[in-house]
CSV table of N, CA and C and ligand atoms in Angstrom, one decimal:
chain,number,residue,atom,x,y,z
A,840,MET,N,138.5,93.7,96.8
A,840,MET,CA,137.7,94.7,97.6
A,840,MET,C,138.1,94.6,99.1
A,841,LYS,N,138.2,95.8,99.7
A,841,LYS,CA,138.5,95.8,101.1
A,841,LYS,C,137.2,95.8,101.9
A,842,ILE,N,137.2,95.0,103.0
A,842,ILE,CA,136.0,94.9,103.8
A,842,ILE,C,136.1,95.9,105.0
A,843,ALA,N,135.0,96.7,105.1
A,843,ALA,CA,134.9,97.7,106.1
A,843,ALA,C,134.8,97.0,107.5
A,844,GLN,N,135.6,97.5,108.5
A,844,GLN,CA,135.5,97.0,109.8
A,844,GLN,C,134.7,97.9,110.7
A,845,VAL,N,134.2,97.3,111.8
A,845,VAL,CA,133.3,98.1,112.7
A,845,VAL,C,134.0,99.3,113.2
A,846,GLY,N,133.3,100.4,113.2
A,846,GLY,CA,133.8,101.8,113.5
A,846,GLY,C,133.9,102.7,112.3
A,847,GLU,N,133.9,102.0,111.1
A,847,GLU,CA,133.9,102.8,109.8
A,847,GLU,C,132.5,103.5,109.7
A,848,GLU,N,132.5,104.7,109.2
A,848,GLU,CA,131.2,105.5,109.1
A,848,GLU,C,130.3,104.8,108.1
A,849,VAL,N,130.8,104.2,107.1
A,849,VAL,CA,130.0,103.6,106.0
A,849,VAL,C,129.1,102.5,106.6
A,850,LEU,N,129.5,101.9,107.7
A,850,LEU,CA,128.7,100.8,108.4
A,850,LEU,C,127.6,101.4,109.3
A,851,LYS,N,127.7,102.7,109.5
A,851,LYS,CA,126.6,103.4,110.3
A,851,LYS,C,125.7,104.2,109.5
A,852,THR,N,125.9,104.1,108.1
A,852,THR,CA,125.1,105.0,107.2
A,852,THR,C,124.1,104.2,106.5
A,853,PRO,N,122.8,104.6,106.5
A,853,PRO,CA,121.8,103.9,105.7
A,853,PRO,C,122.1,103.9,104.2
A,854,ALA,N,121.9,102.8,103.5
A,854,ALA,CA,122.3,102.7,102.1
A,854,ALA,C,121.3,103.4,101.3
A,855,LEU,N,121.7,103.7,100.0
A,855,LEU,CA,120.8,104.4,99.1
A,855,LEU,C,120.3,103.5,98.1
A,856,SER,N,119.0,103.7,97.7
A,856,SER,CA,118.4,102.8,96.6
A,856,SER,C,119.2,102.9,95.3
A,857,VAL,N,119.2,101.7,94.6
A,857,VAL,CA,119.8,101.7,93.3
A,857,VAL,C,118.8,102.2,92.3
A,858,GLN,N,119.1,103.1,91.4
A,858,GLN,CA,118.2,103.5,90.4
A,858,GLN,C,117.9,102.3,89.4
A,859,GLU,N,116.6,102.0,89.2
A,859,GLU,CA,116.3,100.8,88.4
A,859,GLU,C,117.0,100.7,87.1
A,860,GLU,N,117.1,101.9,86.4
A,860,GLU,CA,117.6,101.9,85.0
A,860,GLU,C,119.1,101.7,85.0
A,861,LEU,N,119.8,101.8,86.2
A,861,LEU,CA,121.2,101.6,86.2
A,861,LEU,C,121.6,100.1,86.5
A,862,ILE,N,120.6,99.3,86.8
A,862,ILE,CA,120.9,97.9,87.2
A,862,ILE,C,121.6,97.1,86.1
A,863,THR,N,121.2,97.3,84.8
A,863,THR,CA,121.8,96.6,83.7
A,863,THR,C,123.1,97.2,83.2
A,864,ASP,N,123.5,98.4,83.8
A,864,ASP,CA,124.7,99.0,83.5
A,864,ASP,C,125.9,98.1,83.7
A,865,PRO,N,126.8,98.0,82.7
A,865,PRO,CA,128.0,97.0,82.9
A,865,PRO,C,128.8,97.3,84.1
A,866,GLU,N,129.0,98.6,84.5
A,866,GLU,CA,129.8,99.0,85.7
A,866,GLU,C,129.1,98.4,86.9
A,867,PHE,N,127.8,98.5,87.0
A,867,PHE,CA,127.1,97.9,88.1
A,867,PHE,C,127.1,96.4,88.2
A,868,GLN,N,127.0,95.8,87.0
A,868,GLN,CA,127.0,94.3,86.9
A,868,GLN,C,128.4,93.8,87.4
A,869,THR,N,129.5,94.5,87.0
A,869,THR,CA,130.8,94.2,87.4
A,869,THR,C,131.0,94.3,88.9
A,870,PHE,N,130.4,95.4,89.4
A,870,PHE,CA,130.4,95.6,90.9
A,870,PHE,C,129.7,94.3,91.6
A,871,LEU,N,128.6,93.9,91.1
A,871,LEU,CA,127.9,92.7,91.6
A,871,LEU,C,128.8,91.5,91.6
A,872,ASP,N,129.5,91.3,90.5
A,872,ASP,CA,130.4,90.1,90.4
A,872,ASP,C,131.6,90.2,91.4
A,873,ASN,N,132.1,91.5,91.6
A,873,ASN,CA,133.2,91.7,92.5
A,873,ASN,C,132.7,91.5,93.9
A,874,LEU,N,131.5,91.9,94.2
A,874,LEU,CA,131.0,91.8,95.6
A,874,LEU,C,130.8,90.3,95.9
A,875,LEU,N,130.3,89.5,94.9
A,875,LEU,CA,130.2,88.1,95.1
A,875,LEU,C,131.5,87.4,95.4
A,876,ALA,N,132.5,87.8,94.5
A,876,ALA,CA,133.9,87.2,94.7
A,876,ALA,C,134.5,87.5,96.0
A,877,CYS,N,134.3,88.8,96.4
A,877,CYS,CA,134.8,89.2,97.7
A,877,CYS,C,134.2,88.4,98.9
A,878,MET,N,132.9,88.2,98.8
A,878,MET,CA,132.2,87.4,99.8
A,878,MET,C,132.7,85.9,99.9
A,879,LEU,N,132.9,85.3,98.7
A,879,LEU,CA,133.4,83.9,98.6
A,879,LEU,C,134.8,83.8,99.1
A,880,ASP,N,135.7,84.8,98.7
A,880,ASP,CA,137.0,84.8,99.2
A,880,ASP,C,137.1,84.8,100.7
A,881,ALA,N,136.2,85.5,101.4
A,881,ALA,CA,136.2,85.7,102.8
A,881,ALA,C,135.4,84.6,103.5
A,882,ASN,N,135.0,83.6,102.8
A,882,ASN,CA,134.2,82.5,103.4
A,882,ASN,C,132.9,83.0,104.0
A,883,GLY,N,132.4,84.1,103.4
A,883,GLY,CA,131.1,84.7,103.9
A,883,GLY,C,129.9,83.9,103.4
A,884,ILE,N,128.8,84.0,104.1
A,884,ILE,CA,127.5,83.4,103.5
A,884,ILE,C,126.5,84.5,103.2
A,885,GLY,N,127.0,85.7,103.3
A,885,GLY,CA,126.2,86.9,103.0
A,885,GLY,C,127.1,88.1,103.0
A,886,ILE,N,126.7,89.1,102.3
A,886,ILE,CA,127.5,90.4,102.4
A,886,ILE,C,126.6,91.5,101.9
A,887,ALA,N,126.8,92.7,102.4
A,887,ALA,CA,126.1,93.9,101.9
A,887,ALA,C,127.1,94.9,101.4
A,888,ALA,N,126.6,95.7,100.4
A,888,ALA,CA,127.5,96.6,99.8
A,888,ALA,C,128.2,97.6,100.7
A,889,PRO,N,127.6,98.1,101.8
A,889,PRO,CA,128.3,99.0,102.7
A,889,PRO,C,129.5,98.3,103.3
A,890,GLN,N,129.6,97.0,103.3
A,890,GLN,CA,130.7,96.3,103.9
A,890,GLN,C,131.9,96.4,103.0
A,891,VAL,N,131.8,96.8,101.7
A,891,VAL,CA,132.9,97.1,100.8
A,891,VAL,C,132.9,98.6,100.5
A,892,PHE,N,132.5,99.4,101.4
A,892,PHE,CA,132.5,100.9,101.3
A,892,PHE,C,131.7,101.4,100.1
A,893,ASP,N,130.6,100.6,99.7
A,893,ASP,CA,129.7,101.1,98.7
A,893,ASP,C,128.4,101.4,99.3
A,894,PRO,N,127.8,102.6,99.1
A,894,PRO,CA,126.6,103.0,99.8
A,894,PRO,C,125.3,102.5,99.3
A,895,ARG,N,125.3,101.6,98.3
A,895,ARG,CA,124.1,101.2,97.6
A,895,ARG,C,123.4,100.0,98.3
A,896,ALA,N,122.1,100.0,98.1
A,896,ALA,CA,121.3,99.0,98.8
A,896,ALA,C,121.3,97.7,98.0
A,897,VAL,N,122.4,96.9,98.2
A,897,VAL,CA,122.6,95.6,97.6
A,897,VAL,C,123.1,94.7,98.6
A,898,MET,N,122.6,93.4,98.6
A,898,MET,CA,123.1,92.4,99.4
A,898,MET,C,123.1,91.1,98.7
A,899,ILE,N,123.9,90.2,99.2
A,899,ILE,CA,124.0,88.8,98.6
A,899,ILE,C,123.7,87.8,99.8
A,900,ILE,N,122.9,86.9,99.5
A,900,ILE,CA,122.6,85.8,100.5
A,900,ILE,C,123.1,84.5,99.8
A,901,ALA,N,124.0,83.8,100.5
A,901,ALA,CA,124.7,82.6,99.8
A,901,ALA,C,125.0,81.6,100.9
A,902,SER,N,124.0,81.1,101.5
A,902,SER,CA,124.2,80.1,102.6
A,902,SER,C,124.9,78.9,102.0
A,903,ARG,N,125.9,78.4,102.6
A,903,ARG,CA,126.5,77.1,102.3
A,903,ARG,C,127.4,76.7,103.5
A,904,ALA,N,127.5,75.4,103.6
A,904,ALA,CA,128.4,74.9,104.7
A,904,ALA,C,129.8,75.3,104.4
A,905,ASN,N,130.5,75.9,105.4
A,905,ASN,CA,131.9,76.3,105.2
A,905,ASN,C,132.6,76.4,106.5
A,906,PRO,N,133.9,76.6,106.5
A,906,PRO,CA,134.6,76.6,107.8
A,906,PRO,C,134.1,77.5,108.9
A,907,ARG,N,133.5,78.7,108.5
A,907,ARG,CA,132.9,79.6,109.5
A,907,ARG,C,131.5,79.1,110.0
A,908,TYR,N,130.8,78.4,109.0
A,908,TYR,CA,129.4,78.0,109.4
A,908,TYR,C,129.2,76.6,108.9
A,909,PRO,N,129.7,75.6,109.7
A,909,PRO,CA,129.7,74.2,109.2
A,909,PRO,C,128.3,73.6,109.0
A,910,ASP,N,127.3,74.2,109.7
A,910,ASP,CA,126.0,73.6,109.6
A,910,ASP,C,125.0,74.4,108.6
A,911,ALA,N,125.6,75.3,107.9
A,911,ALA,CA,124.7,76.2,107.0
A,911,ALA,C,124.1,75.4,105.9
A,912,PRO,N,122.8,75.6,105.5
A,912,PRO,CA,122.3,74.9,104.3
A,912,PRO,C,122.8,75.4,103.0
A,913,ASP,N,122.9,74.6,102.0
A,913,ASP,CA,123.4,75.0,100.7
A,913,ASP,C,122.4,75.7,99.8
A,914,MET,N,122.7,76.7,99.1
A,914,MET,CA,121.8,77.4,98.2
A,914,MET,C,122.7,78.1,97.1
A,915,GLN,N,122.1,78.4,96.0
A,915,GLN,CA,122.7,79.3,95.0
A,915,GLN,C,122.7,80.7,95.5
A,916,PRO,N,123.9,81.4,95.4
A,916,PRO,CA,123.9,82.8,95.8
A,916,PRO,C,122.8,83.6,95.1
A,917,GLU,N,122.1,84.5,96.0
A,917,GLU,CA,121.0,85.3,95.4
A,917,GLU,C,121.4,86.8,95.7
A,918,ILE,N,121.4,87.6,94.7
A,918,ILE,CA,121.7,89.0,94.8
A,918,ILE,C,120.3,89.7,95.0
A,919,LEU,N,120.2,90.5,96.0
A,919,LEU,CA,119.0,91.3,96.3
A,919,LEU,C,119.3,92.8,96.2
A,920,ILE,N,118.6,93.5,95.3
A,920,ILE,CA,118.8,94.9,95.1
A,920,ILE,C,117.6,95.6,95.7
A,921,ASN,N,117.8,96.7,96.4
A,921,ASN,CA,116.7,97.5,97.1
A,921,ASN,C,115.7,96.6,97.8
A,922,PRO,N,116.1,95.7,98.7
A,922,PRO,CA,115.2,94.8,99.4
A,922,PRO,C,114.3,95.6,100.3
A,923,LYS,N,113.0,95.2,100.4
A,923,LYS,CA,112.1,95.8,101.4
A,923,LYS,C,111.4,94.6,102.1
A,924,VAL,N,111.4,94.7,103.4
A,924,VAL,CA,110.6,93.7,104.2
A,924,VAL,C,109.2,94.1,104.2
A,925,THR,N,108.3,93.1,103.7
A,925,THR,CA,106.9,93.3,103.6
A,925,THR,C,106.1,92.7,104.8
A,926,ALA,N,106.7,91.6,105.4
A,926,ALA,CA,106.1,91.0,106.5
A,926,ALA,C,107.2,90.2,107.2
A,927,HIS,N,107.0,89.9,108.5
A,927,HIS,CA,107.9,89.1,109.3
A,927,HIS,C,107.1,88.4,110.4
A,928,SER,N,107.6,87.3,110.9
A,928,SER,CA,106.9,86.6,112.0
A,928,SER,C,107.1,87.4,113.3
A,929,ASP,N,106.1,87.3,114.2
A,929,ASP,CA,106.3,87.8,115.6
A,929,ASP,C,107.2,86.8,116.4
A,930,ASN,N,107.1,85.5,116.0
A,930,ASN,CA,108.0,84.6,116.7
A,930,ASN,C,109.4,84.8,116.4
A,931,THR,N,110.3,84.7,117.4
A,931,THR,CA,111.7,84.9,117.2
A,931,THR,C,112.5,83.7,117.7
A,932,CYS,N,113.8,83.7,117.3
A,932,CYS,CA,114.7,82.7,117.8
A,932,CYS,C,116.1,83.3,118.0
A,933,TRP,N,116.9,82.7,118.8
A,933,TRP,CA,118.2,83.2,119.1
A,933,TRP,C,119.3,82.3,118.5
A,934,GLU,N,120.3,82.9,117.9
A,934,GLU,CA,121.4,82.1,117.3
A,934,GLU,C,122.6,83.0,117.3
A,935,TRP,N,123.8,82.3,117.3
A,935,TRP,CA,125.1,83.0,117.3
A,935,TRP,C,125.4,83.4,115.9
A,936,GLU,N,125.8,84.6,115.7
A,936,GLU,CA,126.2,85.2,114.4
A,936,GLU,C,127.6,85.7,114.4
A,937,GLY,N,128.2,85.6,113.2
A,937,GLY,CA,129.5,86.3,113.0
A,937,GLY,C,129.3,87.4,111.9
A,938,CYS,N,130.3,88.2,111.7
A,938,CYS,CA,130.2,89.2,110.6
A,938,CYS,C,131.6,89.5,110.1
A,939,LEU,N,131.7,89.6,108.8
A,939,LEU,CA,133.0,89.9,108.2
A,939,LEU,C,133.5,91.3,108.7
A,940,SER,N,132.6,92.1,109.1
A,940,SER,CA,133.0,93.5,109.5
A,940,SER,C,133.2,93.6,111.0
A,941,VAL,N,133.0,92.5,111.7
A,941,VAL,CA,133.2,92.4,113.2
A,941,VAL,C,134.1,91.2,113.5
A,942,PRO,N,135.4,91.2,113.1
A,942,PRO,CA,136.2,90.0,113.1
A,942,PRO,C,136.5,89.5,114.5
A,943,GLY,N,136.5,88.2,114.6
A,943,GLY,CA,136.9,87.5,115.8
A,943,GLY,C,135.9,87.4,116.9
A,944,LEU,N,134.6,87.8,116.6
A,944,LEU,CA,133.6,87.8,117.6
A,944,LEU,C,132.3,87.1,117.1
A,945,ARG,N,131.6,86.5,118.0
A,945,ARG,CA,130.2,86.1,117.7
A,945,ARG,C,129.2,86.7,118.6
A,946,GLY,N,128.0,86.9,118.1
A,946,GLY,CA,127.0,87.5,119.0
A,946,GLY,C,125.7,86.6,119.0
A,947,ASN,N,125.1,86.5,120.1
A,947,ASN,CA,123.8,85.7,120.2
A,947,ASN,C,122.7,86.7,120.0
A,948,ILE,N,122.0,86.6,118.8
A,948,ILE,CA,121.1,87.6,118.3
A,948,ILE,C,119.7,87.1,118.1
A,949,GLU,N,118.7,87.8,118.6
A,949,GLU,CA,117.3,87.4,118.4
A,949,GLU,C,116.8,88.0,117.1
A,950,ARG,N,116.3,87.1,116.2
A,950,ARG,CA,115.7,87.4,114.9
A,950,ARG,C,114.4,86.8,114.7
A,951,ALA,N,113.6,87.4,113.8
A,951,ALA,CA,112.3,86.8,113.4
A,951,ALA,C,112.5,85.4,112.8
A,952,ASP,N,111.6,84.5,113.0
A,952,ASP,CA,111.6,83.1,112.4
A,952,ASP,C,111.6,83.1,110.9
A,953,TRP,N,110.7,84.1,110.3
A,953,TRP,CA,110.6,84.2,108.9
A,953,TRP,C,110.4,85.6,108.5
A,954,VAL,N,110.7,85.9,107.2
A,954,VAL,CA,110.6,87.2,106.7
A,954,VAL,C,110.2,87.2,105.2
A,955,GLU,N,109.3,88.1,104.8
A,955,GLU,CA,108.9,88.2,103.4
A,955,GLU,C,109.5,89.5,102.8
A,956,VAL,N,110.0,89.4,101.6
A,956,VAL,CA,110.8,90.4,101.0
A,956,VAL,C,110.5,90.7,99.6
A,957,ASP,N,110.3,92.0,99.2
A,957,ASP,CA,110.3,92.4,97.8
A,957,ASP,C,111.7,92.9,97.5
A,958,TYR,N,112.2,92.6,96.3
A,958,TYR,CA,113.5,93.1,95.8
A,958,TYR,C,113.6,93.1,94.3
A,959,LEU,N,114.7,93.6,93.8
A,959,LEU,CA,115.0,93.5,92.4
A,959,LEU,C,116.1,92.6,92.2
A,960,SER,N,116.0,91.7,91.2
A,960,SER,CA,117.1,90.8,90.9
A,960,SER,C,118.2,91.5,90.1
A,961,ARG,N,119.3,90.8,89.8
A,961,ARG,CA,120.4,91.5,89.1
A,961,ARG,C,120.1,91.8,87.7
A,962,ASP,N,119.0,91.2,87.1
A,962,ASP,CA,118.6,91.7,85.8
A,962,ASP,C,117.4,92.7,85.9
A,963,GLY,N,117.1,93.2,87.1
A,963,GLY,CA,116.2,94.3,87.3
A,963,GLY,C,114.8,93.9,87.4
A,964,ASN,N,114.5,92.6,87.5
A,964,ASN,CA,113.1,92.1,87.7
A,964,ASN,C,112.6,92.1,89.1
A,965,PRO,N,111.4,92.6,89.3
A,965,PRO,CA,110.8,92.5,90.7
A,965,PRO,C,110.6,91.1,91.1
A,966,LYS,N,111.0,90.8,92.4
A,966,LYS,CA,110.9,89.5,92.9
A,966,LYS,C,110.3,89.5,94.3
A,967,PHE,N,109.8,88.4,94.7
A,967,PHE,CA,109.3,88.2,96.1
A,967,PHE,C,109.9,86.9,96.6
A,968,VAL,N,110.3,87.0,97.9
A,968,VAL,CA,110.8,85.7,98.5
A,968,VAL,C,110.4,85.7,100.0
A,969,ARG,N,110.2,84.5,100.4
A,969,ARG,CA,110.0,84.2,101.9
A,969,ARG,C,111.2,83.4,102.4
A,970,TYR,N,111.9,83.9,103.3
A,970,TYR,CA,113.0,83.2,103.9
A,970,TYR,C,112.6,82.7,105.3
A,971,GLU,N,113.0,81.5,105.6
A,971,GLU,CA,112.7,81.0,107.0
A,971,GLU,C,114.0,80.5,107.6
A,972,GLY,N,114.0,80.5,109.0
A,972,GLY,CA,115.1,79.9,109.7
A,972,GLY,C,116.4,80.6,109.5
A,973,PHE,N,117.4,79.8,109.2
A,973,PHE,CA,118.8,80.4,109.0
A,973,PHE,C,118.9,81.4,107.9
A,974,LEU,N,118.1,81.2,106.8
A,974,LEU,CA,118.1,82.1,105.7
A,974,LEU,C,117.5,83.4,106.1
A,975,ALA,N,116.4,83.4,106.9
A,975,ALA,CA,115.8,84.6,107.4
A,975,ALA,C,116.8,85.4,108.2
A,976,ARG,N,117.6,84.6,109.0
A,976,ARG,CA,118.6,85.2,109.9
A,976,ARG,C,119.7,85.9,109.0
A,977,ILE,N,120.2,85.2,108.0
A,977,ILE,CA,121.2,85.9,107.1
A,977,ILE,C,120.6,87.1,106.5
A,978,PHE,N,119.3,87.0,105.9
A,978,PHE,CA,118.7,88.2,105.3
A,978,PHE,C,118.7,89.4,106.3
A,979,LEU,N,118.2,89.1,107.5
A,979,LEU,CA,118.0,90.2,108.5
A,979,LEU,C,119.3,90.8,108.9
A,980,HIS,N,120.4,89.9,109.0
A,980,HIS,CA,121.7,90.4,109.3
A,980,HIS,C,122.2,91.4,108.2
A,981,GLU,N,122.1,91.0,106.9
A,981,GLU,CA,122.5,91.8,105.8
A,981,GLU,C,121.6,93.1,105.7
A,982,TYR,N,120.3,92.9,106.0
A,982,TYR,CA,119.4,94.1,105.9
A,982,TYR,C,119.9,95.1,107.0
A,983,ASP,N,120.3,94.6,108.1
A,983,ASP,CA,120.8,95.6,109.1
A,983,ASP,C,121.9,96.5,108.5
A,984,HIS,N,122.8,95.8,107.8
A,984,HIS,CA,123.9,96.6,107.2
A,984,HIS,C,123.3,97.7,106.2
A,985,LEU,N,122.2,97.5,105.6
A,985,LEU,CA,121.6,98.5,104.7
A,985,LEU,C,120.9,99.6,105.5
A,986,ILE,N,120.6,99.4,106.7
A,986,ILE,CA,120.0,100.5,107.5
A,986,ILE,C,121.0,101.0,108.6
A,987,GLY,N,122.3,100.8,108.3
A,987,GLY,CA,123.4,101.4,109.1
A,987,GLY,C,123.6,100.7,110.5
A,988,LYS,N,123.3,99.4,110.5
A,988,LYS,CA,123.5,98.7,111.8
A,988,LYS,C,124.4,97.5,111.6
A,989,THR,N,124.9,97.0,112.7
A,989,THR,CA,125.5,95.6,112.8
A,989,THR,C,124.9,94.9,113.9
A,990,TRP,N,125.3,93.6,114.1
A,990,TRP,CA,124.7,92.8,115.2
A,990,TRP,C,125.1,93.4,116.5
A,991,LEU,N,126.2,94.2,116.6
A,991,LEU,CA,126.5,94.8,117.9
A,991,LEU,C,125.4,95.7,118.4
A,992,ASP,N,124.7,96.3,117.5
A,992,ASP,CA,123.6,97.2,117.9
A,992,ASP,C,122.4,96.5,118.6
A,993,HIS,N,122.4,95.2,118.5
A,993,HIS,CA,121.3,94.4,119.2
A,993,HIS,C,121.7,93.9,120.6
A,994,ILE,N,123.0,94.1,120.9
A,994,ILE,CA,123.5,93.6,122.1
A,994,ILE,C,123.1,94.4,123.4
A,995,THR,N,122.4,93.7,124.3
A,995,THR,CA,122.0,94.4,125.5
A,995,THR,C,122.6,93.7,126.7
A,996,ASP,N,123.4,92.5,126.5
A,996,ASP,CA,123.9,91.7,127.6
A,996,ASP,C,125.2,91.2,127.1
A,997,SER,N,126.3,91.5,127.8
A,997,SER,CA,127.6,91.1,127.4
A,997,SER,C,127.8,89.6,127.3
A,998,ASN,N,126.9,88.8,128.0
A,998,ASN,CA,127.0,87.4,127.9
A,998,ASN,C,126.6,86.9,126.5
A,999,HIS,N,126.1,87.8,125.7
A,999,HIS,CA,125.7,87.4,124.3
A,999,HIS,C,126.8,87.7,123.3
A,1000,ILE,N,128.1,88.0,123.8
A,1000,ILE,CA,129.2,88.2,122.9
A,1000,ILE,C,130.3,87.1,123.3
A,1001,MET,N,130.9,86.5,122.3
A,1001,MET,CA,131.9,85.5,122.6
A,1001,MET,C,133.0,85.6,121.5
A,1002,ALA,N,134.2,85.3,121.9
A,1002,ALA,CA,135.3,85.3,120.9
A,1002,ALA,C,135.0,84.1,120.0
A,1003,ASN,N,135.4,84.3,118.7
A,1003,ASN,CA,135.1,83.2,117.8
A,1003,ASN,C,135.7,81.9,118.1
A,1004,ASP,N,137.0,81.9,118.6
A,1004,ASP,CA,137.6,80.7,119.0
A,1004,ASP,C,136.9,80.0,120.1
A,1005,VAL,N,136.4,80.7,121.1
A,1005,VAL,CA,135.7,80.1,122.2
A,1005,VAL,C,134.4,79.5,121.7
A,1006,TRP,N,133.7,80.3,120.8
A,1006,TRP,CA,132.5,79.8,120.2
A,1006,TRP,C,132.7,78.5,119.4
A,1007,MET,N,133.8,78.4,118.6
A,1007,MET,CA,134.1,77.2,117.9
A,1007,MET,C,134.3,76.0,118.8
A,1008,ALA,N,135.1,76.3,119.9
A,1008,ALA,CA,135.4,75.2,120.8
A,1008,ALA,C,134.1,74.7,121.5
A,1009,LYS,N,133.2,75.6,121.8
A,1009,LYS,CA,132.0,75.3,122.5
A,1009,LYS,C,130.9,74.6,121.6
A,1010,PHE,N,130.8,75.1,120.4
A,1010,PHE,CA,129.6,74.7,119.6
A,1010,PHE,C,129.9,73.8,118.4
A,1011,VAL,N,131.2,73.8,117.9
A,1011,VAL,CA,131.5,73.1,116.7
A,1011,VAL,C,132.2,71.8,117.1
A,1012,MET,N,131.5,70.7,116.9
A,1012,MET,CA,132.0,69.4,117.4
A,1012,MET,C,133.2,68.9,116.6
A,1013,GLN,N,133.1,68.9,115.3
A,1013,GLN,CA,134.2,68.4,114.5
A,1013,GLN,C,135.3,69.4,114.4
A,1014,PRO,N,136.6,68.9,114.5
A,1014,PRO,CA,137.7,69.8,114.3
A,1014,PRO,C,137.7,70.2,112.8
A,1015,GLN,N,138.1,71.5,112.5
A,1015,GLN,CA,138.1,72.0,111.2
A,1015,GLN,C,139.3,71.6,110.4
A,1016,ALA,N,139.2,71.1,109.2
A,1016,ALA,CA,140.4,70.7,108.4
A,1016,ALA,C,141.2,71.9,108.0
B,1190,ZN,ZN1,127.7,91.4,108.7
C-alpha cells in the first residue's frame, strides 16, 4: 500500500463510517490485514485508513519501541473501526510527534492526557477503551486523520517543528543500530 503524503486531498477529507454489516466481509478483513502490514513495514506505531488513500473510519494503534520511537510502550495492535471520543481530560501535555504522511519532520503537539473512546472491533463488537499518556496521544493523532487533519494543523509556532534528524540528535540518547 502506498502512504499518502501531506498535500494529498485524502488527508484533508473527513473519513466515512464503515457500515457495521460490512465489517465481517472478507474484502474488508483483508484490507485490515494489509493496513496492519503497511504500518509495520513503515515502523509506524499507528496508522489511519486515509493514509493509504482509503476514506473509511479505521485506525490502528500499535505502540511498541522501534527505531522511530525508542521509548514507546509495547502493546498488541488494536484495530478501531468508527471510533468516537466520549470524554477527554481538560489537562494536556506536549510531546514531539512524527507522522508517516509528514516525512522528515517532528512537531511538538498539545494533546489531552487521557481520552475515552467507543469503537467497533474487527469482529464488529462494540468496545470501550480509555487511553492515557502516550497511547492517548497516538489515538488523538490517528483520530485527527479521520477528521481530515494532520499534526501540522495544530502548529501555531514554527519553533514547534523540527527536522527528524535534529530531533533524534537532541532527544534520543542511544545511537540507533
Ligand atoms: Zn499521522
